[in-house]
Amino acid sequence: NAGVMQNPRHLVRRRGQEARLRCSPMKGHSHVYWYRQLPEEGLKFMVYLQKENIIDESGMPKERFSAEFPKEGPSILRIQQVVRGDSAAYFCASSPPGQGGLTGELFFGEGSRLTVL
Amino acid sequence: SQQGEEDPQALSIQEGENATMNCSYKTSINNLQWYRQNSGRGLVHLILIRSNEREKHSGRLRVTLDTSKKSSSLLITASRAADTASYFCATSNSGGSNYKLTFGKGTLLTVNP
C-alpha cells in the first residue's frame, strides 16, 4: 500500500527556468494538497485540488505558480521563471474522499527539494 | 508570534527520559495535530486532538489541549534515540477548512543514546 509519492526528490534549477513537481496520492485518495517549507520554517499551505478541480488556491503566489490534478496522472505543481526565493521543500499530501475535510489528518509525501542557483 | 508556535525550539535529552514540547496558538481551532519529521524526510502524523478533547494517548505519546490557554503539549515517555526528529504542531482553525493546517516552526528533539 504505497504512500504519497513525490518526484523528483531533489531538483536543481537556474534562475529563470521552470520547475515541475509531481505527486501521486495514496491509493483511494482523491484530495491533494501542496505545502511549502522554507528553510527553518514550518509548512505553509499552498493549494488544495480534487480531480480536475482547484478547490482552494489561497496560499499560492499570484504569479509564476500553478497547480493541476488531471483526470489521469499525478498532480503537478509548476513554478515558472524560478527565483532564488523559491528554494524550498515542497510537500504533497493526500486524504480520502470526504475525510480530509472532516478529520484534517493528511498523509504527506517525502517532499521535493528545489534548489535555485 | 505565529499560529502554532512550538517551544522549545530545540531539546536534547538522554535515552529513557521524557520529552515535553509545547505549542501555543492564537485563534480558535477545530483540532490540533502533532507531526514528526525526520531530517530530510516527509511528515508523519502522530496524533490529532479535537477542540472538545483535553487529553489523548497513543502508545508512548500523550497530548494535552487547553483551549482556554490556547496551548497544547506533546509528551514522549521513555524516549529512544529513534525519536530524534523535528516535531510540529498544526492547527485547523475554526471557521476555516480542516485541510488548511497552520504549522509552527517545530521543536528539534535530540535523544542521546
XYZ file of C-alpha atoms in Angstrom, chain B residues 7-63:
57
model
C 8.575 25.691 22.366
C 11.363 24.958 22.980
C 12.994 25.339 19.584
C 15.437 22.592 20.463
C 15.546 19.938 23.161
C 18.312 17.481 23.956
C 17.745 14.607 26.382
C 19.132 11.192 27.282
C 17.539 7.972 26.180
C 14.919 6.856 28.671
C 13.997 10.368 29.761
C 10.695 12.017 28.968
C 10.446 14.822 26.424
C 7.838 17.557 26.625
C 7.160 20.002 23.834
C 4.660 22.821 23.907
C 2.626 24.570 21.268
C 0.778 27.857 21.514
C -1.713 29.255 19.053
C -3.750 32.395 18.694
C -7.119 31.742 17.068
C -9.929 29.309 17.859
C -9.339 25.874 16.434
C -11.254 22.833 15.212
C -8.422 20.493 16.056
C -4.715 20.367 16.680
C -2.329 17.776 15.341
C 1.239 16.794 16.017
C 3.522 15.655 13.225
C 7.044 14.326 13.219
C 9.678 14.946 10.570
C 12.965 13.123 10.362
C 15.744 15.126 8.776
C 15.218 15.411 5.031
C 12.035 13.362 5.098
C 8.300 13.921 4.958
C 5.920 14.485 7.812
C 4.389 11.632 9.723
C 1.090 12.172 11.503
C 1.310 11.327 15.198
C -1.911 12.310 16.865
C -4.954 14.554 16.438
C -6.871 16.113 19.293
C -10.189 17.848 18.783
C -11.095 21.150 20.380
C -13.545 19.452 22.749
C -10.940 16.965 23.985
C -8.468 17.638 26.770
C -6.106 14.708 26.608
C -5.237 11.900 24.252
C -2.832 8.973 24.390
C -1.196 6.899 21.696
C 1.483 4.453 22.798
C 4.289 6.493 24.380
C 2.689 9.756 23.306
C 0.436 11.915 25.427
C -1.110 15.100 24.104
